[in-house]
């Protein structure tokens, strides 16, 4: 069971062979880009110790009115700190955990202000009172990955940090007895406090909404509770400042709202963590569900439900056609890069099984995806066999229709050739001979007879061309090896023939192989600018292998030009397949295998 | 000159008998399969055997194989292969590195009795008769860049082409409407350019043709 993940890139990474070494791979090593200076366990211990110390210190504070707001504040701090540490331990690579814990710690100085009429004496201490707001802003914009994406987020977070230090600092300094000329500056800054907060808050709300809207269904599904709580908290925070600035009396309402919303943030995050655990549990449910599955799309739907990604699609590997197909055998388009879709390849016993096309949000839960794939691997294998069969049937039907059309067109062409060529010429012969019969002059009669003979010879030429089109006579006389030698002999490029004992062959296969070699050598002459070419005919058990190669300029593309596609169709019509290996730096090899039992 | 005919189509066979008798040949035998022809030729040695390629029992390449056998077993008997189609690979196989007493013509050529009779006579007397179409195909195959044939003038090439069809200098002169002496001069030039020295048996004509045919 191997799950190989490849974000968005279709062909390149998938084409790589995967050996047994890659079985069970989900790379959980920390990549060099992620900085982890503190090991989580040590961090946990340090933070817990300092938190306990801080809270002991606070609780031990002899004075202060520990009203409901104060209690609520304690709950906010504890919930942020606790959730942060838990998240950090569960997902050491995600910075959301440490950020939450930091918010919890930075919240502490705030508690000093609650219910205290007089400001504490330490100006520096007060400067740190607002730091939690900067951290919270950082957390909101970095959620859920823990990284800040894009310059606007970074600038905004930087501004929020600056404000969170400067604004409370200025407020404290304005009350302190500072000497001139420093005295006039803090009130000036303090005077535009609520305006600054409104601007920053609006920017945070705007950016959060934008990020939420850009996210996929699955991403929204995961982040909505936390984002909603953050938005409410931000709006309440701004409203509190506006109310304070304008001297409204509604401040307590906003503060309570903000505190309430703030408690919801870590709780919602905790909830999403718990839900992930539950999701893992649902994988077991998946196994049971798959056993009783009836509908053809059951597996895809079941995986989509378990992984919470309604857009999830499954592509089954068909080695025969070298591509992924759906349960009906139709081709599955792999997502292009930067489409936000991710492919997760599922292997079984070293063989390609299927590919899950899913939302990038699932990358956050590699273990869940792996578990789901492991649980579904047997069902995937069964489904793959069915899909493979249906893909073959589709190909066969398409090929049969093509051959019927082609046969019909051929018959029409032959009829037209006979009508316009041989029939007209023979008619003219009859006419000329009639004239000769009727004429009395011997010299005139001789000329007419000569004319009739020329027409008959021309008719013979026409007939030769028509019958060559129907079936190459050399194939009748010499079989495939002789016919290939003839093609090599008349080719303008020297062609080396390596021909094993391939006969007897079914006539259809012989014919197809002849036309393929004919067309391929014509391509070599027309396009390859080759000095030499070769044709190899071999038979391994019940398959005929035909190889046409040259040392020309390469770069042949089956997608361009109908010639190569026509050859592929001929091979497919005989249950075979065509492979083209044409390198950019020169040389083209065309290989066709067809069953010939 | 005695001729044996091997042709499975009764219509064409009887036509040939009439034609050749008319042209003054003695038709020694007219059979419809290669086995009978091979057996017959062994006893009653004709001067020329005229064969079709597709013959019973499989109607594939029996005639061509019989022609090769004849050339190996009885080099003194001329072999003329007639076919609806001409193929380069068959020509190479039939010639087998020599142009003595061998011919390969399209069946269409029977329509010109004089030409056809002349071709049979040439093959019967150790010469050759190759269809212009065969010669054209053999000549137009890929060649080495340093091939001396490239140095030939257009007229010399025409002469060599007719020579390859098996024609005599007189016939070439008639065909090109030039004097026989001029044809001889062209021949000397051709032999010189191809680096063919005059030997005790003047084999140069055959060598030049083989070189030309790339056979």
Tab-separated table of C-alpha atoms in Angstrom, chain A residues 174-585:
chain	number	residue	atom	x	y	z
A	174	UNK	CA	-0.107	60.075	28.201
A	175	UNK	CA	-1.107	59.539	31.800
A	176	UNK	CA	2.477	59.450	33.026
A	177	UNK	CA	4.237	62.648	33.973
A	178	UNK	CA	6.716	62.992	31.133
A	179	UNK	CA	9.116	65.881	30.670
A	180	UNK	CA	8.800	68.271	27.704
A	181	UNK	CA	9.035	67.934	24.745
A	182	UNK	CA	8.046	64.218	25.037
A	183	UNK	CA	4.832	65.137	26.823
A	184	UNK	CA	2.877	66.261	23.763
A	185	UNK	CA	3.543	63.176	21.600
A	186	UNK	CA	1.683	60.363	23.485
A	187	UNK	CA	-1.670	62.220	23.655
A	188	UNK	CA	-1.381	62.881	19.952
A	189	UNK	CA	-0.975	59.159	19.234
A	190	UNK	CA	-3.626	58.255	21.796
A	191	UNK	CA	-5.980	60.693	20.090
A	192	UNK	CA	-6.153	58.707	16.860
A	193	UNK	CA	-6.376	55.389	18.639
A	194	UNK	CA	-9.872	54.282	17.668
A	195	UNK	CA	-9.437	55.399	14.042
A	196	UNK	CA	-6.312	53.305	13.713
A	197	UNK	CA	-8.046	50.320	15.249
A	198	UNK	CA	-11.015	50.682	12.897
A	199	UNK	CA	-8.743	50.741	9.824
A	200	UNK	CA	-6.708	47.738	10.950
A	201	UNK	CA	-9.785	45.822	12.070
A	202	UNK	CA	-11.563	46.444	8.773
A	203	UNK	CA	-8.476	45.254	6.888
A	204	UNK	CA	-8.323	42.071	8.981
A	205	UNK	CA	-12.022	41.374	8.444
A	206	UNK	CA	-11.733	42.086	4.702
A	207	UNK	CA	-8.701	39.895	4.212
A	208	UNK	CA	-10.192	37.029	6.255
A	209	UNK	CA	-13.410	37.095	4.243
A	210	UNK	CA	-11.423	37.186	1.009
A	211	UNK	CA	-9.304	34.199	2.033
A	212	UNK	CA	-12.389	32.302	3.135
A	213	UNK	CA	-14.130	32.939	-0.187
A	214	UNK	CA	-11.080	31.872	-2.190
A	215	UNK	CA	-10.917	28.578	-0.319
A	216	UNK	CA	-12.454	25.418	-1.729
A	217	UNK	CA	-15.548	23.739	-0.354
A	218	UNK	CA	-13.458	21.342	1.687
A	219	UNK	CA	-11.266	24.106	3.033
A	220	UNK	CA	-14.280	26.215	4.053
A	221	UNK	CA	-15.822	23.202	5.670
A	222	UNK	CA	-12.770	22.903	7.904
A	223	UNK	CA	-12.143	26.543	8.788
A	224	UNK	CA	-15.565	28.212	8.980
A	225	UNK	CA	-16.170	27.919	12.812
A	226	UNK	CA	-12.792	29.350	13.730
A	227	UNK	CA	-12.934	32.080	11.075
A	228	UNK	CA	-16.451	33.082	12.136
A	229	UNK	CA	-15.438	33.347	15.796
A	230	UNK	CA	-12.354	35.366	14.847
A	231	UNK	CA	-14.454	37.752	12.788
A	232	UNK	CA	-16.947	38.321	15.611
A	233	UNK	CA	-14.082	38.898	18.055
A	234	UNK	CA	-12.394	41.362	15.702
A	235	UNK	CA	-15.578	43.309	15.044
A	236	UNK	CA	-16.349	43.453	18.784
A	237	UNK	CA	-12.792	44.580	19.510
A	238	UNK	CA	-13.124	47.413	16.981
A	239	UNK	CA	-16.591	48.361	18.265
A	240	UNK	CA	-15.229	48.490	21.819
A	241	UNK	CA	-12.570	50.957	20.721
A	242	UNK	CA	-15.026	53.084	18.741
A	243	UNK	CA	-17.407	53.146	21.702
A	244	UNK	CA	-14.549	54.190	23.986
A	245	UNK	CA	-13.399	56.851	21.536
A	246	UNK	CA	-16.888	58.369	21.131
A	247	UNK	CA	-17.803	57.932	24.732
A	248	UNK	CA	-20.804	55.605	24.140
A	249	UNK	CA	-22.095	53.675	27.026
A	250	UNK	CA	-22.207	50.330	25.256
A	251	UNK	CA	-18.651	49.332	26.008
A	252	UNK	CA	-19.439	46.404	28.386
A	253	UNK	CA	-21.651	44.796	25.726
A	254	UNK	CA	-18.785	44.831	23.189
A	255	UNK	CA	-16.237	43.633	25.693
A	256	UNK	CA	-18.423	40.685	26.717
A	257	UNK	CA	-19.099	39.890	23.070
A	258	UNK	CA	-15.392	40.006	22.319
A	259	UNK	CA	-14.498	37.801	25.269
A	260	UNK	CA	-17.227	35.346	24.319
A	261	UNK	CA	-16.086	35.212	20.717
A	262	UNK	CA	-12.514	34.871	21.878
A	263	UNK	CA	-13.322	31.804	23.924
A	264	UNK	CA	-15.016	30.308	20.885
A	265	UNK	CA	-11.840	30.522	18.766
A	266	UNK	CA	-9.781	27.901	20.646
A	267	UNK	CA	-12.916	25.835	21.314
A	268	UNK	CA	-13.773	25.737	17.612
A	269	UNK	CA	-10.201	24.815	16.809
A	270	UNK	CA	-10.285	22.092	19.433
A	271	UNK	CA	-13.538	20.927	17.875
A	272	UNK	CA	-11.946	20.647	14.434
A	273	UNK	CA	-9.062	18.675	15.927
A	274	UNK	CA	-11.503	16.311	17.601
A	275	UNK	CA	-13.466	15.967	14.380
A	276	UNK	CA	-10.315	14.862	12.596
A	277	UNK	CA	-9.910	12.132	15.188
A	278	UNK	CA	-13.500	11.111	14.592
A	279	UNK	CA	-12.848	11.089	10.840
A	280	UNK	CA	-10.069	8.601	11.389
A	281	UNK	CA	-12.570	6.486	13.250
A	282	UNK	CA	-14.949	6.682	10.302
A	283	UNK	CA	-12.409	4.918	8.106
A	284	UNK	CA	-13.429	1.693	9.832
A	285	UNK	CA	-16.982	2.561	8.922
A	286	UNK	CA	-15.821	2.911	5.317
A	287	UNK	CA	-14.729	-0.729	5.212
A	288	UNK	CA	-18.187	-1.839	6.328
A	289	UNK	CA	-19.886	0.502	3.874
A	290	UNK	CA	-17.805	-0.705	0.964
A	291	UNK	CA	-18.784	-4.284	1.655
A	292	UNK	CA	-22.456	-3.576	1.131
A	293	UNK	CA	-21.944	-1.131	-1.723
A	294	UNK	CA	-24.274	-1.500	-4.676
A	295	UNK	CA	-24.038	1.582	-6.949
A	296	UNK	CA	-21.134	1.926	-9.363
A	297	UNK	CA	-20.007	5.249	-7.924
A	298	UNK	CA	-20.278	3.959	-4.366
A	299	UNK	CA	-16.562	3.863	-3.756
A	300	UNK	CA	-15.980	7.388	-4.976
A	301	UNK	CA	-18.905	8.678	-2.914
A	302	UNK	CA	-17.808	6.767	0.155
A	303	UNK	CA	-14.281	8.159	-0.066
A	304	UNK	CA	-15.657	11.652	-0.712
A	305	UNK	CA	-17.818	11.341	2.412
A	306	UNK	CA	-15.060	10.026	4.651
A	307	UNK	CA	-12.548	12.603	3.451
A	308	UNK	CA	-15.139	15.444	3.509
A	309	UNK	CA	-14.354	16.420	-0.064
A	310	UNK	CA	-17.441	16.298	-2.299
A	311	UNK	CA	-15.243	17.113	-5.297
A	312	UNK	CA	-13.120	13.996	-4.817
A	313	UNK	CA	-12.703	11.885	-7.950
A	314	UNK	CA	-11.071	8.519	-8.415
A	315	UNK	CA	-9.123	7.635	-11.548
A	316	UNK	CA	-8.338	3.965	-12.127
A	317	UNK	CA	-5.139	2.975	-13.839
A	318	UNK	CA	-5.347	1.088	-17.131
A	319	UNK	CA	-1.890	-0.134	-18.046
A	320	UNK	CA	-3.215	-1.096	-21.455
A	321	UNK	CA	-4.127	2.440	-22.388
A	322	UNK	CA	-1.497	4.120	-20.277
A	323	UNK	CA	-3.963	6.451	-18.581
A	324	UNK	CA	-6.507	6.874	-15.789
A	325	UNK	CA	-10.181	6.187	-16.399
A	326	UNK	CA	-13.391	6.532	-14.377
A	327	UNK	CA	-15.722	3.694	-13.436
A	328	UNK	CA	-17.371	3.938	-16.857
A	329	UNK	CA	-14.033	3.622	-18.629
A	330	UNK	CA	-13.971	7.256	-19.763
A	331	UNK	CA	-10.702	9.134	-19.549
A	332	UNK	CA	-9.964	11.122	-16.389
A	333	UNK	CA	-8.154	14.382	-16.933
A	334	UNK	CA	-5.375	14.967	-14.476
A	335	UNK	CA	-5.440	18.452	-12.956
A	336	UNK	CA	-2.938	20.977	-14.222
A	337	UNK	CA	-0.491	22.640	-11.874
A	338	UNK	CA	-1.759	25.535	-9.769
A	339	UNK	CA	-5.352	24.326	-10.080
A	340	UNK	CA	-5.600	23.796	-6.342
A	341	UNK	CA	-6.345	20.142	-6.999
A	342	UNK	CA	-3.983	17.495	-5.754
A	343	UNK	CA	-3.391	13.956	-6.955
A	344	UNK	CA	-2.691	11.209	-4.514
A	345	UNK	CA	-1.530	8.037	-6.170
A	346	UNK	CA	-2.504	4.753	-4.621
A	347	UNK	CA	-0.339	1.719	-5.294
A	348	UNK	CA	-0.771	-1.828	-4.232
A	349	UNK	CA	2.053	-4.323	-4.190
A	350	UNK	CA	4.215	-1.998	-6.279
A	351	UNK	CA	1.614	-1.766	-9.050
A	352	UNK	CA	-0.276	1.380	-9.901
A	353	UNK	CA	-3.862	1.135	-8.742
A	354	UNK	CA	-5.616	4.457	-8.865
A	355	UNK	CA	-5.268	8.151	-8.310
A	356	UNK	CA	-7.401	10.308	-6.024
A	357	UNK	CA	-8.019	13.794	-7.341
A	358	UNK	CA	-8.923	15.854	-4.339
A	359	UNK	CA	-8.819	19.242	-2.742
A	360	UNK	CA	-5.499	20.618	-1.543
A	361	UNK	CA	-7.088	21.014	1.914
A	362	UNK	CA	-6.741	17.251	2.405
A	363	UNK	CA	-2.969	17.657	2.446
A	364	UNK	CA	-3.473	18.840	6.029
A	365	UNK	CA	-4.608	15.331	6.904
A	366	UNK	CA	-2.157	12.944	5.269
A	367	UNK	CA	-2.788	10.208	7.824
A	368	UNK	CA	-6.524	10.241	7.178
A	369	UNK	CA	-6.026	9.975	3.424
A	370	UNK	CA	-3.560	7.160	3.882
A	371	UNK	CA	-5.885	5.287	6.220
A	372	UNK	CA	-8.833	5.708	3.866
A	373	UNK	CA	-6.779	4.507	0.896
A	374	UNK	CA	-5.546	1.513	2.862
A	375	UNK	CA	-9.096	0.613	3.867
A	376	UNK	CA	-10.378	1.026	0.330
A	377	UNK	CA	-7.455	-0.586	-1.487
A	378	UNK	CA	-9.180	-3.919	-2.030
A	379	UNK	CA	-12.303	-2.182	-3.294
A	380	UNK	CA	-10.132	0.084	-5.437
A	381	UNK	CA	-8.484	-2.963	-6.964
A	382	UNK	CA	-11.873	-4.509	-7.777
A	383	UNK	CA	-13.156	-1.260	-9.178
A	384	UNK	CA	-9.987	-0.855	-11.208
A	385	UNK	CA	-10.550	-4.207	-12.882
A	386	UNK	CA	-14.094	-3.204	-13.806
A	387	UNK	CA	-12.987	0.215	-15.012
A	388	UNK	CA	-10.189	-1.370	-17.016
A	389	UNK	CA	-12.669	-3.722	-18.667
A	390	UNK	CA	-15.069	-0.908	-19.461
A	391	UNK	CA	-12.233	1.193	-20.852
A	392	UNK	CA	-11.315	-1.689	-23.140
A	393	UNK	CA	-14.912	-2.099	-24.246
A	394	UNK	CA	-15.108	1.611	-24.987
A	395	UNK	CA	-11.914	1.476	-26.983
A	396	UNK	CA	-13.160	-1.567	-28.843
A	397	UNK	CA	-16.478	0.055	-29.678
A	398	UNK	CA	-14.765	3.222	-30.868
A	399	UNK	CA	-12.307	1.207	-32.877
A	400	UNK	CA	-15.033	-0.910	-34.449
A	401	UNK	CA	-17.030	2.151	-35.416
A	402	UNK	CA	-13.901	3.702	-36.905
A	403	UNK	CA	-13.103	0.580	-38.884
A	404	UNK	CA	-16.659	0.347	-40.201
A	405	UNK	CA	-16.532	3.970	-41.308
A	406	UNK	CA	-13.119	3.425	-42.799
A	407	UNK	CA	-14.238	0.289	-44.645
A	408	UNK	CA	-17.265	2.093	-45.992
A	409	UNK	CA	-15.134	5.006	-47.201
A	410	UNK	CA	-12.686	2.565	-48.782
A	411	UNK	CA	-15.445	0.771	-50.692
A	412	UNK	CA	-16.752	4.093	-51.981
A	413	UNK	CA	-13.274	5.138	-53.037
A	414	UNK	CA	-12.669	1.870	-54.907
A	415	UNK	CA	-16.035	2.115	-56.654
A	416	UNK	CA	-15.207	5.674	-57.717
A	417	UNK	CA	-11.737	4.682	-58.908
A	418	UNK	CA	-13.145	1.835	-60.985
A	419	UNK	CA	-15.919	4.002	-62.384
A	420	UNK	CA	-13.729	6.962	-63.274
A	421	UNK	CA	-10.710	4.946	-64.415
A	422	UNK	CA	-10.981	1.420	-65.737
A	423	UNK	CA	-14.624	1.576	-66.866
A	424	UNK	CA	-14.113	4.803	-68.824
A	425	UNK	CA	-10.988	3.488	-70.475
A	426	UNK	CA	-12.596	0.190	-71.513
A	427	UNK	CA	-15.572	2.112	-72.884
A	428	UNK	CA	-13.219	4.193	-74.991
A	429	UNK	CA	-11.522	0.975	-76.199
A	430	UNK	CA	-14.885	-0.399	-77.358
A	431	UNK	CA	-15.619	2.882	-79.092
A	432	UNK	CA	-12.236	3.089	-80.806
A	433	UNK	CA	-12.451	-0.526	-82.006
A	434	UNK	CA	-15.970	0.164	-83.296
A	435	UNK	CA	-14.585	3.069	-85.273
A	436	UNK	CA	-11.749	0.895	-86.624
A	437	UNK	CA	-14.275	-1.724	-87.718
A	438	UNK	CA	-16.292	0.885	-89.585
A	439	UNK	CA	-13.444	2.638	-91.327
A	440	UNK	CA	-12.461	1.752	-94.888
A	441	UNK	CA	-8.987	3.275	-94.808
A	442	UNK	CA	-6.273	0.827	-93.651
A	443	UNK	CA	-3.942	3.540	-92.282
A	444	UNK	CA	-6.783	5.060	-90.272
A	445	UNK	CA	-7.716	1.585	-88.973
A	446	UNK	CA	-4.139	0.924	-87.799
A	447	UNK	CA	-4.036	4.228	-85.937
A	448	UNK	CA	-7.337	3.468	-84.192
A	449	UNK	CA	-6.161	-0.019	-83.186
A	450	UNK	CA	-2.985	1.503	-81.735
A	451	UNK	CA	-5.117	3.958	-79.800
A	452	UNK	CA	-7.293	1.143	-78.451
A	453	UNK	CA	-4.197	-0.772	-77.316
A	454	UNK	CA	-2.843	2.259	-75.487
A	455	UNK	CA	-6.179	2.605	-73.686
A	456	UNK	CA	-6.168	-1.028	-72.648
A	457	UNK	CA	-2.639	-0.688	-71.230
A	458	UNK	CA	-3.688	2.432	-69.344
A	459	UNK	CA	-6.684	0.514	-67.974
A	460	UNK	CA	-4.295	-2.199	-66.790
A	461	UNK	CA	-2.238	0.463	-64.978
A	462	UNK	CA	-5.384	1.790	-63.310
A	463	UNK	CA	-6.420	-1.675	-62.215
A	464	UNK	CA	-2.986	-2.310	-60.752
A	465	UNK	CA	-3.285	0.827	-58.663
A	466	UNK	CA	-6.790	-0.090	-57.500
A	467	UNK	CA	-5.877	-3.632	-56.506
A	468	UNK	CA	-2.756	-2.403	-54.732
A	469	UNK	CA	-5.027	-0.150	-52.713
A	470	UNK	CA	-7.321	-3.039	-51.826
A	471	UNK	CA	-4.569	-5.399	-50.794
A	472	UNK	CA	-0.867	-5.062	-51.597
A	473	UNK	CA	-0.076	-7.937	-54.011
A	474	UNK	CA	3.368	-8.348	-52.505
A	475	UNK	CA	1.682	-9.273	-49.221
A	476	UNK	CA	-0.200	-12.032	-51.000
A	477	UNK	CA	2.907	-13.279	-52.760
A	478	UNK	CA	5.520	-12.945	-50.037
A	479	UNK	CA	3.759	-12.496	-46.724
A	480	UNK	CA	4.783	-9.800	-44.239
A	481	UNK	CA	8.561	-10.439	-44.250
A	482	UNK	CA	8.797	-10.220	-48.061
A	483	UNK	CA	6.517	-7.203	-48.181
A	484	UNK	CA	8.596	-5.395	-45.546
A	485	UNK	CA	11.759	-6.199	-47.509
A	486	UNK	CA	10.149	-4.702	-50.604
A	487	UNK	CA	9.221	-1.548	-48.661
A	488	UNK	CA	12.805	-1.346	-47.392
A	489	UNK	CA	14.167	-1.866	-50.915
A	490	UNK	CA	12.246	1.031	-52.428
A	491	UNK	CA	12.731	3.434	-49.498
A	492	UNK	CA	15.010	6.378	-50.366
A	493	UNK	CA	16.781	5.919	-47.009
A	494	UNK	CA	18.857	2.759	-46.384
A	495	UNK	CA	16.689	0.475	-44.271
A	496	UNK	CA	18.049	-2.475	-42.330
A	497	UNK	CA	15.587	-5.324	-41.842
A	498	UNK	CA	15.808	-7.654	-38.858
A	499	UNK	CA	13.100	-10.206	-39.398
A	500	UNK	CA	12.506	-13.195	-37.150
A	501	UNK	CA	10.192	-16.046	-37.965
A	502	UNK	CA	6.844	-14.364	-37.478
A	503	UNK	CA	4.550	-16.334	-39.726
A	504	UNK	CA	1.860	-17.551	-39.880
A	505	UNK	CA	-0.043	-14.378	-39.058
A	506	UNK	CA	-3.753	-13.603	-39.213
A	507	UNK	CA	-4.425	-11.668	-42.457
A	508	UNK	CA	-5.783	-8.630	-40.587
A	509	UNK	CA	-2.664	-8.372	-38.414
A	510	UNK	CA	-0.399	-8.887	-41.433
A	511	UNK	CA	-2.210	-6.163	-43.312
A	512	UNK	CA	-2.150	-3.731	-40.372
A	513	UNK	CA	1.562	-4.365	-39.790
A	514	UNK	CA	2.254	-3.750	-43.491
A	515	UNK	CA	0.430	-0.433	-43.538
A	516	UNK	CA	2.086	0.628	-40.285
A	517	UNK	CA	5.583	-0.114	-41.651
A	518	UNK	CA	4.656	1.558	-44.946
A	519	UNK	CA	3.354	4.708	-43.258
A	520	UNK	CA	6.202	4.813	-40.729
A	521	UNK	CA	8.867	4.518	-43.450
A	522	UNK	CA	7.055	7.201	-45.455
A	523	UNK	CA	7.220	9.421	-42.350
A	524	UNK	CA	10.948	8.689	-42.014
A	525	UNK	CA	11.410	9.797	-45.628
A	526	UNK	CA	9.207	12.846	-45.333
A	527	UNK	CA	10.006	14.239	-41.881
A	528	UNK	CA	12.895	12.558	-40.108
A	529	UNK	CA	15.898	13.669	-42.220
A	530	UNK	CA	17.445	10.336	-41.283
A	531	UNK	CA	20.635	8.736	-42.594
A	532	UNK	CA	19.474	5.246	-41.810
A	533	UNK	CA	16.440	3.426	-40.583
A	534	UNK	CA	15.561	-0.060	-39.438
A	535	UNK	CA	12.571	-2.348	-39.271
A	536	UNK	CA	12.384	-5.185	-36.806
A	537	UNK	CA	9.737	-7.895	-36.895
A	538	UNK	CA	9.617	-10.346	-34.033
A	539	UNK	CA	7.144	-12.639	-32.435
A	540	UNK	CA	7.041	-13.413	-28.758
A	541	UNK	CA	4.534	-16.117	-27.969
A	542	UNK	CA	1.235	-14.775	-29.212
A	543	UNK	CA	2.216	-11.200	-29.982
A	544	UNK	CA	3.687	-9.674	-33.090
A	545	UNK	CA	6.165	-6.902	-32.407
A	546	UNK	CA	6.923	-4.374	-35.083
A	547	UNK	CA	9.565	-1.736	-34.572
A	548	UNK	CA	10.489	1.029	-36.989
A	549	UNK	CA	13.338	3.287	-35.985
A	550	UNK	CA	15.510	5.975	-37.485
A	551	UNK	CA	18.432	8.186	-36.538
A	552	UNK	CA	16.703	11.371	-37.710
A	553	UNK	CA	15.873	14.550	-35.904
A	554	UNK	CA	13.173	13.094	-33.623
A	555	UNK	CA	10.523	15.213	-31.964
A	556	UNK	CA	7.586	13.393	-33.553
A	557	UNK	CA	4.369	14.071	-31.696
A	558	UNK	CA	1.408	11.690	-31.985
A	559	UNK	CA	-0.924	14.515	-30.989
A	560	UNK	CA	-0.029	16.378	-34.149
A	561	UNK	CA	-0.896	15.009	-37.556
A	562	UNK	CA	-3.451	12.351	-38.281
A	563	UNK	CA	-0.891	9.893	-39.698
A	564	UNK	CA	0.376	8.607	-36.381
A	565	UNK	CA	-3.136	8.566	-34.930
A	566	UNK	CA	-4.269	6.511	-37.916
A	567	UNK	CA	-1.482	4.023	-37.218
A	568	UNK	CA	-2.480	3.838	-33.551
A	569	UNK	CA	-6.076	3.192	-34.613
A	570	UNK	CA	-4.971	0.388	-36.918
A	571	UNK	CA	-3.037	-1.205	-34.073
A	572	UNK	CA	-5.987	-0.775	-31.676
A	573	UNK	CA	-8.405	-2.259	-34.176
A	574	UNK	CA	-6.349	-5.440	-33.947
A	575	UNK	CA	-6.277	-5.352	-30.164
A	576	UNK	CA	-2.755	-4.010	-30.133
A	577	UNK	CA	-1.119	-0.769	-29.142
A	578	UNK	CA	1.375	1.680	-30.478
A	579	UNK	CA	4.124	3.416	-28.587
A	580	UNK	CA	6.138	6.291	-29.945
A	581	UNK	CA	9.497	7.183	-28.533
A	582	UNK	CA	10.719	10.292	-30.260
A	583	UNK	CA	13.304	12.301	-28.431
A	584	UNK	CA	13.859	16.001	-28.864
A	585	UNK	CA	17.566	15.449	-29.466
